[in-house]
Short mmCIF file of C-alpha atoms in Angstrom, two decimals:
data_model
loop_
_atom_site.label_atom_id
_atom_site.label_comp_id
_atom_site.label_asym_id
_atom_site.label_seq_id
_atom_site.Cartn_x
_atom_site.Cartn_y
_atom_site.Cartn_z
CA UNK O 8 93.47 75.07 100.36
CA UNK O 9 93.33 71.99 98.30
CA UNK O 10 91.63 68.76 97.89
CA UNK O 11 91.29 65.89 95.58
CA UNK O 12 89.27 67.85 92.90
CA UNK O 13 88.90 71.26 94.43
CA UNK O 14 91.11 74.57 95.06
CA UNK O 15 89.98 77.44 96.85
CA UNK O 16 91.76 80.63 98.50
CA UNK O 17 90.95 83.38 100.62
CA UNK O 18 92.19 86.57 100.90
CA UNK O 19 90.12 87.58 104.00
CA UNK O 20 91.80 85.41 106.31
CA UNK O 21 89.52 82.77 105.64
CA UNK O 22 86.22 84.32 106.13
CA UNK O 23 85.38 83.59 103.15
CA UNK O 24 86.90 81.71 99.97
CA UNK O 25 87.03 81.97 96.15
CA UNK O 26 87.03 78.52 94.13
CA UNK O 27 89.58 78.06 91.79
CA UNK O 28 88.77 75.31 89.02
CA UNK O 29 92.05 72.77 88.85
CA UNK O 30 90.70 71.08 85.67
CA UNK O 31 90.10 74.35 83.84
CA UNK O 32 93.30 76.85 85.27
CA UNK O 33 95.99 75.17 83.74
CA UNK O 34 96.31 74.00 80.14
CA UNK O 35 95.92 70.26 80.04
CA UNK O 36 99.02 67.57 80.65
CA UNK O 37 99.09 63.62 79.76
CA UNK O 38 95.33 62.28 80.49
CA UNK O 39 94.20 65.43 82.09
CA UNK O 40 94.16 66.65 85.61
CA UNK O 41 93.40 63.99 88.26
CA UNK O 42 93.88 64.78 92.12
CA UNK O 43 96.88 64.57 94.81
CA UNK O 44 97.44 68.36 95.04
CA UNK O 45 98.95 70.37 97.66
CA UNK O 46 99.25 73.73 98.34
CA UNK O 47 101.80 75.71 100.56
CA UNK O 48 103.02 79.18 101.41
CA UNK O 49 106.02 80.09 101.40
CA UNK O 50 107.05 83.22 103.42
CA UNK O 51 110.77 83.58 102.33
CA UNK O 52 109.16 84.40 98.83
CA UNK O 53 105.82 85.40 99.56
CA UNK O 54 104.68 82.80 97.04
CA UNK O 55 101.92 80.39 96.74
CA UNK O 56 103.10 76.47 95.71
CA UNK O 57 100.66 75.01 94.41
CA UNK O 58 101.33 71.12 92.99
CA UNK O 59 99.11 69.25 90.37
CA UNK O 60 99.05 65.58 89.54
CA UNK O 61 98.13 64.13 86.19
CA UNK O 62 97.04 60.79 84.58
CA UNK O 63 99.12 58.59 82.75
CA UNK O 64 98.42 58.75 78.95
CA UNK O 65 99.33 56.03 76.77
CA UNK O 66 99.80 58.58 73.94
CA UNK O 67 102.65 60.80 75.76
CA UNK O 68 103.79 57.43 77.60
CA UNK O 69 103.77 59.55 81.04
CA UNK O 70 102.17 61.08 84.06
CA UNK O 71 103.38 64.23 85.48
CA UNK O 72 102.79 66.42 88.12
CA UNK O 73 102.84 70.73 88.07
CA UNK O 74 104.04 72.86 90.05
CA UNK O 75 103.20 76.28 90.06
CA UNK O 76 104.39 79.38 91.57
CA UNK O 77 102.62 83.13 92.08
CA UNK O 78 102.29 86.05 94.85
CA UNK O 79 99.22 85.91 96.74
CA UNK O 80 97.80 89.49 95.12
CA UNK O 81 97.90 87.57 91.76
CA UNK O 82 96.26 84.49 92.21
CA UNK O 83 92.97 86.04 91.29
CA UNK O 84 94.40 86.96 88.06
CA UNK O 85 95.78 83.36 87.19
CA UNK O 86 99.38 84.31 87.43
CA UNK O 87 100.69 81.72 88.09
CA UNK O 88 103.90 80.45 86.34
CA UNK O 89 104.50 76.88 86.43
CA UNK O 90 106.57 74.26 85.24
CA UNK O 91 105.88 70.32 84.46
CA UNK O 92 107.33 66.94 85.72
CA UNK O 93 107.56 63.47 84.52
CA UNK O 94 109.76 60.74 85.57
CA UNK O 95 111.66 61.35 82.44
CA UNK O 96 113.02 64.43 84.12
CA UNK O 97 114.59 62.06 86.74
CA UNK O 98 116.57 59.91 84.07
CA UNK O 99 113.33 57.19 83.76
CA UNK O 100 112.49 56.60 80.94
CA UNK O 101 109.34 56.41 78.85
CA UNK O 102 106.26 54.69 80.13
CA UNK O 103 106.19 55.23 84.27
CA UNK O 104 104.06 58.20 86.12
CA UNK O 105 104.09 60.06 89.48
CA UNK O 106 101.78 59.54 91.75
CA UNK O 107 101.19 60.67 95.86
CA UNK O 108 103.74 63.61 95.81
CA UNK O 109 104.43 65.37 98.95
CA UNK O 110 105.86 68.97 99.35
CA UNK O 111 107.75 70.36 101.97
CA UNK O 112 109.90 74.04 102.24
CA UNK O 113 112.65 75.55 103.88
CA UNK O 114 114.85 78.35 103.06
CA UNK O 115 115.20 78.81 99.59
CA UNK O 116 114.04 75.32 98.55
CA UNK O 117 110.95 73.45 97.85
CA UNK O 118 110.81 69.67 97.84
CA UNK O 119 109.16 67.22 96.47
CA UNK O 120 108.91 63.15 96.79
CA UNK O 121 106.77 60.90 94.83
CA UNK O 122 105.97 57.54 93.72
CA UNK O 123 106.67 56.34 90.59
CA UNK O 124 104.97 53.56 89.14
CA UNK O 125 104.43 51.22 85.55
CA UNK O 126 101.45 51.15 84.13
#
């Protein structure tokens, strides 16, 4: 589970739940890690989705988001393997970031939508 500035997960069916740090498990992106993260199962690939945003910095001229992907049994080990966004990616250019993304699955696919906006 996820909120603004928290993760946790459970492997106990929720009895009980381990904290996960979002500003300290990943390396840093843009102006750092910010809020607006989901998480999300998927069963299809028994993997946890697990989405980041970051602030805009005026020294990489973007804000990005991260998404990461790991089995449950690895989580507690930080496997996670990830990969990073910007509006660049989308063929916008320098100087915008992402912001409220949204995540949705089905078979085979994850999705995402987000704002984009000028600082």
């Amino acid at each position: 589970m996820s909120g603004n500035w928290f993760a946790s997960y459970s492997y106990d069916g929720g009895t009980s739940f381990v904290n996960v740090n979002p500003f300290t498990q990943f390396p840093s992106l843009d102006g750092g890690f910010c809020c607006d993260q989901t998480v999300i199962y998927d069963k299809n690939t028994n993997s946890m989705i697990w989405q980041l945003l970051y602030l805009y910095s005026a020294s990489t001229g973007k804000g990005s988001f991260r998404t990461a992907f790991a089995p449950p049994g690895s989580i507690y080990y930080g496997g996670w393997c990830y990969y990073d966004w910007n509006p660049s990616h989308f063929g916008i250019g320098t100087g915008f970031w992402l912001d409220y993304p949204e995540v949705s699955i089905t078979n085979g696919f994850v999705y995402y939508t987000s704002n984009i906006y000028n600082p």
